[in-house]
């Protein structure tokens, strides 16, 4: 069984990955092998072999996951979770996890509740609140927060218009966007389009229609962009017969969780492994 969860502030995949070709993603990521180490390769950086690691956005890299189930988690740029990951990663391309066990527990918990969308999203929310609890360095610029919302929910694609909406020049908006999120505005716009196309295709829309509706020229354009972002073709993930999809509503509900539930995901897990 493979699982993909579209959470408002994250995308989580659990399944077999094998060899993941050269790519660079827009979102900070955590990738964990559920039974053995993964090899992380990036040009200009020392190869890292670890059970799990944080991968900084924008780093061109490859993964050798081997024949095992893995957790690949992408946290939404600009979110507190993403900013905690970026702060922990610092200037490193890869940051080995000091403790992979809570992340394996999260993967197994997601698989275990895959048939219950609300419970699956609640599980991911609680786990990431605990595992990515490092406080961000102050609030994000309100203009960048507005730009994030426009790109994600409104389908805003014109950078000139977006800059005008937040009363900034295009160059100043691009600079502040990188400063606040760790990724470029153009990469984030692409991330949003890929996410929209993927969720529409998994909901039953044809790949061509989903791609065009999300702003791609055609399905081939979407496939190239998907592979460049994730290192695999869309069919390798979205076309799996055993894939279970969990897609949440856009708004995070307010929940109160018992302490015993939160304690399942003990941390911290973002420190550098010795």
CSV table of C-alpha atoms in Angstrom, one decimal:
chain,number,residue,atom,x,y,z
A,1,UNK,CA,0.0,0.0,0.0
A,2,UNK,CA,1.2,3.5,-0.8
A,3,UNK,CA,-0.3,6.7,0.7
A,4,UNK,CA,-0.3,10.4,-0.2
A,5,UNK,CA,-1.7,13.0,2.2
A,6,UNK,CA,-2.5,16.5,1.0
A,7,UNK,CA,-2.6,18.5,4.3
A,8,UNK,CA,-3.1,22.3,4.2
A,9,UNK,CA,0.5,22.8,5.3
A,10,UNK,CA,2.3,19.6,4.1
A,11,UNK,CA,2.3,16.8,1.6
A,12,UNK,CA,3.3,13.4,2.9
A,13,UNK,CA,4.0,10.2,0.9
A,14,UNK,CA,4.6,6.7,2.2
A,15,UNK,CA,5.6,4.1,-0.2
A,16,UNK,CA,8.5,2.6,-2.3
A,17,UNK,CA,10.7,5.1,-4.1
A,18,UNK,CA,13.9,3.2,-5.2
A,19,UNK,CA,16.2,5.5,-7.2
A,20,UNK,CA,15.1,9.2,-7.2
A,21,UNK,CA,16.8,11.1,-10.1
A,22,UNK,CA,18.4,14.5,-9.9
A,23,UNK,CA,15.8,17.1,-8.8
A,24,UNK,CA,15.3,20.1,-6.7
A,25,UNK,CA,12.1,20.9,-4.8
A,26,UNK,CA,10.6,24.1,-3.6
A,27,UNK,CA,9.7,23.0,-0.1
A,28,UNK,CA,11.8,21.9,2.8
A,29,UNK,CA,11.6,18.1,3.0
A,30,UNK,CA,12.2,15.2,5.4
A,31,UNK,CA,12.9,11.8,3.9
A,32,UNK,CA,13.2,8.7,6.0
A,33,UNK,CA,13.9,5.1,5.2
A,34,UNK,CA,11.5,2.9,7.2
A,35,UNK,CA,13.8,-0.1,7.4
A,36,UNK,CA,17.4,0.9,6.3
A,37,UNK,CA,19.5,4.0,5.5
A,38,UNK,CA,19.1,6.2,2.4
A,39,UNK,CA,22.0,7.7,0.4
A,40,UNK,CA,21.7,11.4,-0.2
A,41,UNK,CA,23.8,12.9,-3.1
A,42,UNK,CA,24.2,16.6,-4.0
A,43,UNK,CA,26.8,18.3,-6.2
A,44,UNK,CA,29.4,20.1,-4.2
A,45,UNK,CA,28.3,18.4,-0.9
A,46,UNK,CA,29.6,15.3,0.9
A,47,UNK,CA,27.3,12.3,0.4
A,48,UNK,CA,25.2,11.6,3.4
A,49,UNK,CA,24.0,8.1,4.3
A,50,UNK,CA,21.4,8.1,7.1
A,51,UNK,CA,18.1,6.6,8.0
A,52,UNK,CA,16.6,10.0,7.5
A,53,UNK,CA,17.5,13.6,6.7
A,54,UNK,CA,16.1,17.1,6.2
A,55,UNK,CA,16.7,18.4,2.6
A,56,UNK,CA,16.9,22.1,2.1
A,57,UNK,CA,14.8,23.6,-0.7
A,58,UNK,CA,16.5,24.5,-4.0
A,59,UNK,CA,19.3,21.9,-3.5
A,60,UNK,CA,19.8,19.8,-6.6
A,61,UNK,CA,20.1,16.2,-5.4
A,62,UNK,CA,19.5,12.5,-5.9
A,63,UNK,CA,18.3,9.8,-3.5
A,64,UNK,CA,19.1,6.1,-3.4
A,65,UNK,CA,16.3,4.8,-1.3
A,66,UNK,CA,16.6,1.1,-2.3
A,67,UNK,CA,13.8,-1.5,-2.0
A,68,UNK,CA,12.1,-0.3,1.1
A,69,UNK,CA,9.1,1.8,2.2
A,70,UNK,CA,10.0,5.5,2.8
A,71,UNK,CA,8.4,8.6,4.2
A,72,UNK,CA,8.8,11.7,2.1
A,73,UNK,CA,7.4,14.8,3.7
A,74,UNK,CA,7.2,18.3,2.2
A,75,UNK,CA,6.2,21.1,4.5
A,76,UNK,CA,4.5,24.2,3.0
A,77,UNK,CA,7.0,27.1,2.4
A,78,UNK,CA,6.3,30.0,4.8
A,79,UNK,CA,4.6,27.8,7.4
A,80,UNK,CA,5.9,27.6,10.9
A,81,UNK,CA,6.8,23.9,10.3
A,82,UNK,CA,8.9,24.9,7.2
A,83,UNK,CA,10.6,27.8,9.0
A,84,UNK,CA,11.5,25.4,11.8
A,85,UNK,CA,13.0,23.0,9.4
A,86,UNK,CA,14.9,25.8,7.6
A,87,UNK,CA,16.3,27.1,10.9
A,88,UNK,CA,17.5,23.6,11.9
A,89,UNK,CA,19.0,23.0,8.5
A,90,UNK,CA,21.0,26.3,8.4
A,91,UNK,CA,23.4,26.2,5.5
A,92,UNK,CA,23.4,22.4,5.1
A,93,UNK,CA,22.1,20.8,2.0
A,94,UNK,CA,21.3,17.7,4.1
A,95,UNK,CA,20.8,17.4,7.8
A,96,UNK,CA,20.8,13.9,9.2
A,97,UNK,CA,18.1,13.2,11.8
A,98,UNK,CA,19.4,12.4,15.2
A,99,UNK,CA,16.4,10.1,15.8
A,100,UNK,CA,14.5,8.6,12.9
A,101,UNK,CA,12.1,6.5,15.1
A,102,UNK,CA,9.4,9.1,15.6
A,103,UNK,CA,9.3,9.7,11.9
A,104,UNK,CA,8.9,5.9,11.3
A,105,UNK,CA,6.1,5.9,13.9
A,106,UNK,CA,4.4,8.8,12.0
A,107,UNK,CA,4.6,6.9,8.7
A,108,UNK,CA,3.1,3.8,10.2
A,109,UNK,CA,0.4,5.8,12.0
A,110,UNK,CA,-0.6,7.5,8.7
A,111,UNK,CA,-0.9,4.1,7.0
A,112,UNK,CA,-2.9,2.8,9.9
A,113,UNK,CA,-5.5,5.5,9.7
A,114,UNK,CA,-5.5,6.0,5.9
A,115,UNK,CA,-9.1,5.1,5.6
A,116,UNK,CA,-10.2,7.9,7.9
A,117,UNK,CA,-9.2,11.2,6.3
A,118,UNK,CA,-9.9,13.4,9.4
A,119,UNK,CA,-7.9,11.1,11.7
A,120,UNK,CA,-5.1,10.9,9.1
A,121,UNK,CA,-4.8,14.7,9.0
A,122,UNK,CA,-5.1,15.1,12.7
A,123,UNK,CA,-2.3,12.6,13.1
A,124,UNK,CA,0.0,14.5,10.8
A,125,UNK,CA,-0.9,17.8,12.5
A,126,UNK,CA,-0.1,16.5,16.0
A,127,UNK,CA,3.1,14.8,14.9
A,128,UNK,CA,4.5,17.8,13.1
A,129,UNK,CA,3.6,20.2,15.9
A,130,UNK,CA,5.8,18.0,18.1
A,131,UNK,CA,8.6,17.0,15.8
A,132,UNK,CA,8.9,20.5,14.2
A,133,UNK,CA,8.3,22.5,17.3
A,134,UNK,CA,11.5,24.7,17.1
A,135,UNK,CA,10.2,28.3,17.3
A,136,UNK,CA,10.6,30.4,14.2
A,137,UNK,CA,12.8,33.5,14.4
A,138,UNK,CA,9.9,36.0,14.6
A,139,UNK,CA,6.8,36.4,12.4
A,140,UNK,CA,6.9,36.3,8.6
A,141,UNK,CA,6.5,39.6,6.7
A,142,UNK,CA,2.8,40.2,6.3
A,143,UNK,CA,3.4,41.1,2.6
A,144,UNK,CA,5.0,37.7,2.0
A,145,UNK,CA,2.3,36.0,3.8
A,146,UNK,CA,-0.2,37.7,1.6
A,147,UNK,CA,1.8,36.6,-1.5
A,148,UNK,CA,1.8,33.0,-0.3
A,149,UNK,CA,-2.0,33.1,0.1
A,150,UNK,CA,-2.5,34.6,-3.3
A,151,UNK,CA,-0.3,32.1,-5.0
A,152,UNK,CA,-1.8,29.1,-3.3
A,153,UNK,CA,-5.5,29.8,-3.0
A,154,UNK,CA,-6.3,32.4,-5.7
A,155,UNK,CA,-4.2,31.0,-8.5
A,156,UNK,CA,-2.3,34.4,-8.7
A,157,UNK,CA,0.4,33.9,-11.3
A,158,UNK,CA,1.5,37.3,-12.5
A,159,UNK,CA,4.4,38.5,-10.5
A,160,UNK,CA,4.0,42.1,-11.5
A,161,UNK,CA,0.4,42.2,-10.4
A,162,UNK,CA,1.3,40.3,-7.2
A,163,UNK,CA,4.0,42.8,-6.4
A,164,UNK,CA,1.6,45.7,-7.0
A,165,UNK,CA,-0.9,44.0,-4.6
A,166,UNK,CA,1.6,44.0,-1.8
A,167,UNK,CA,3.0,47.5,-2.6
A,168,UNK,CA,6.5,46.2,-3.5
A,169,UNK,CA,8.7,46.3,-6.6
A,170,UNK,CA,9.1,42.9,-8.3
A,171,UNK,CA,12.8,42.7,-7.3
A,172,UNK,CA,12.0,43.6,-3.7
A,173,UNK,CA,9.2,41.1,-3.5
A,174,UNK,CA,11.4,38.3,-4.9
A,175,UNK,CA,14.2,39.2,-2.4
A,176,UNK,CA,11.8,39.2,0.6
A,177,UNK,CA,10.1,36.0,-0.5
A,178,UNK,CA,13.4,34.1,-0.5
A,179,UNK,CA,14.3,35.7,2.8
A,180,UNK,CA,11.0,34.7,4.4
A,181,UNK,CA,10.5,31.3,2.9
A,182,UNK,CA,13.8,29.9,1.8
A,183,UNK,CA,12.6,29.3,-1.7
A,184,UNK,CA,12.1,31.6,-4.7
A,185,UNK,CA,8.8,33.0,-5.7
A,186,UNK,CA,9.0,31.3,-9.1
A,187,UNK,CA,9.7,27.9,-7.5
A,188,UNK,CA,6.8,28.4,-5.1
A,189,UNK,CA,4.4,29.3,-7.9
A,190,UNK,CA,5.5,26.0,-9.7
A,191,UNK,CA,5.0,24.1,-6.4
A,192,UNK,CA,1.4,25.4,-6.2
A,193,UNK,CA,0.6,24.5,-9.8
A,194,UNK,CA,2.0,21.0,-9.4
A,195,UNK,CA,0.0,20.5,-6.2
A,196,UNK,CA,-3.2,21.7,-7.8
A,197,UNK,CA,-2.7,19.5,-10.9
A,198,UNK,CA,-1.9,16.4,-8.8
A,199,UNK,CA,-4.9,16.8,-6.5
A,200,UNK,CA,-7.2,17.3,-9.4
A,201,UNK,CA,-5.8,14.3,-11.3
A,202,UNK,CA,-6.2,12.1,-8.2
A,203,UNK,CA,-9.7,13.3,-7.7
A,204,UNK,CA,-10.6,11.9,-11.2
A,205,UNK,CA,-9.9,14.6,-13.6
A,206,UNK,CA,-7.9,13.6,-16.7
A,207,UNK,CA,-4.2,14.5,-16.4
A,208,UNK,CA,-4.3,16.8,-19.4
A,209,UNK,CA,-7.3,18.7,-18.1
A,210,UNK,CA,-5.8,18.9,-14.6
A,211,UNK,CA,-2.5,20.2,-16.0
A,212,UNK,CA,-4.1,22.8,-18.2
A,213,UNK,CA,-6.4,24.0,-15.4
A,214,UNK,CA,-3.3,24.4,-13.1
A,215,UNK,CA,-1.5,26.6,-15.6
A,216,UNK,CA,0.6,24.1,-17.6
A,217,UNK,CA,0.6,24.0,-21.4
A,218,UNK,CA,-0.2,20.3,-21.5
A,219,UNK,CA,0.3,17.0,-19.7
A,220,UNK,CA,3.9,16.7,-21.0
A,221,UNK,CA,4.8,20.1,-19.5
A,222,UNK,CA,3.3,19.0,-16.2
A,223,UNK,CA,5.2,15.7,-16.3
A,224,UNK,CA,8.6,17.5,-17.0
A,225,UNK,CA,7.9,19.9,-14.2
A,226,UNK,CA,6.9,17.1,-11.8
A,227,UNK,CA,10.1,15.1,-12.5
A,228,UNK,CA,12.2,18.2,-12.1
A,229,UNK,CA,10.6,18.9,-8.8
A,230,UNK,CA,10.5,15.3,-7.3
A,231,UNK,CA,12.9,13.2,-9.4
A,232,UNK,CA,10.3,10.7,-10.6
A,233,UNK,CA,7.5,10.8,-13.2
A,234,UNK,CA,4.0,11.6,-12.2
A,235,UNK,CA,2.9,8.1,-13.1
A,236,UNK,CA,5.4,6.6,-10.7
A,237,UNK,CA,3.5,8.2,-7.8
A,238,UNK,CA,0.0,9.2,-9.0
A,239,UNK,CA,-0.5,6.2,-11.2
A,240,UNK,CA,0.0,3.5,-8.5
A,241,UNK,CA,-2.8,1.0,-8.3
A,242,UNK,CA,-2.3,0.7,-4.5
A,243,UNK,CA,-2.2,4.4,-3.9
A,244,UNK,CA,-4.6,5.8,-1.2
A,245,UNK,CA,-5.2,9.5,-1.4
A,246,UNK,CA,-6.2,11.7,1.6
A,247,UNK,CA,-7.0,15.3,0.7
A,248,UNK,CA,-8.1,17.7,3.4
A,249,UNK,CA,-10.1,20.9,3.2
A,250,UNK,CA,-8.1,24.2,2.8
A,251,UNK,CA,-8.6,25.4,6.3
A,252,UNK,CA,-7.0,23.8,9.4
A,253,UNK,CA,-9.7,23.0,12.0
A,254,UNK,CA,-9.1,23.9,15.6
A,255,UNK,CA,-8.5,20.7,17.6
A,256,UNK,CA,-7.6,19.8,21.1
A,257,UNK,CA,-5.6,16.7,21.5
A,258,UNK,CA,-5.0,14.7,24.7
A,259,UNK,CA,-1.5,14.7,26.0
A,260,UNK,CA,-1.2,10.9,25.7
A,261,UNK,CA,-1.8,11.3,21.9
A,262,UNK,CA,0.9,13.9,21.5
A,263,UNK,CA,3.4,11.9,23.6
A,264,UNK,CA,3.5,9.3,20.8
A,265,UNK,CA,5.7,11.5,18.8
A,266,UNK,CA,8.5,12.4,21.2
A,267,UNK,CA,11.2,14.8,20.1
A,268,UNK,CA,13.3,16.7,19.5
A,269,UNK,CA,14.2,15.1,16.1
A,270,UNK,CA,15.8,18.0,14.3
A,271,UNK,CA,19.3,18.0,15.9
A,272,UNK,CA,22.3,17.0,13.8
A,273,UNK,CA,23.3,13.3,14.2
A,274,UNK,CA,26.7,12.7,15.7
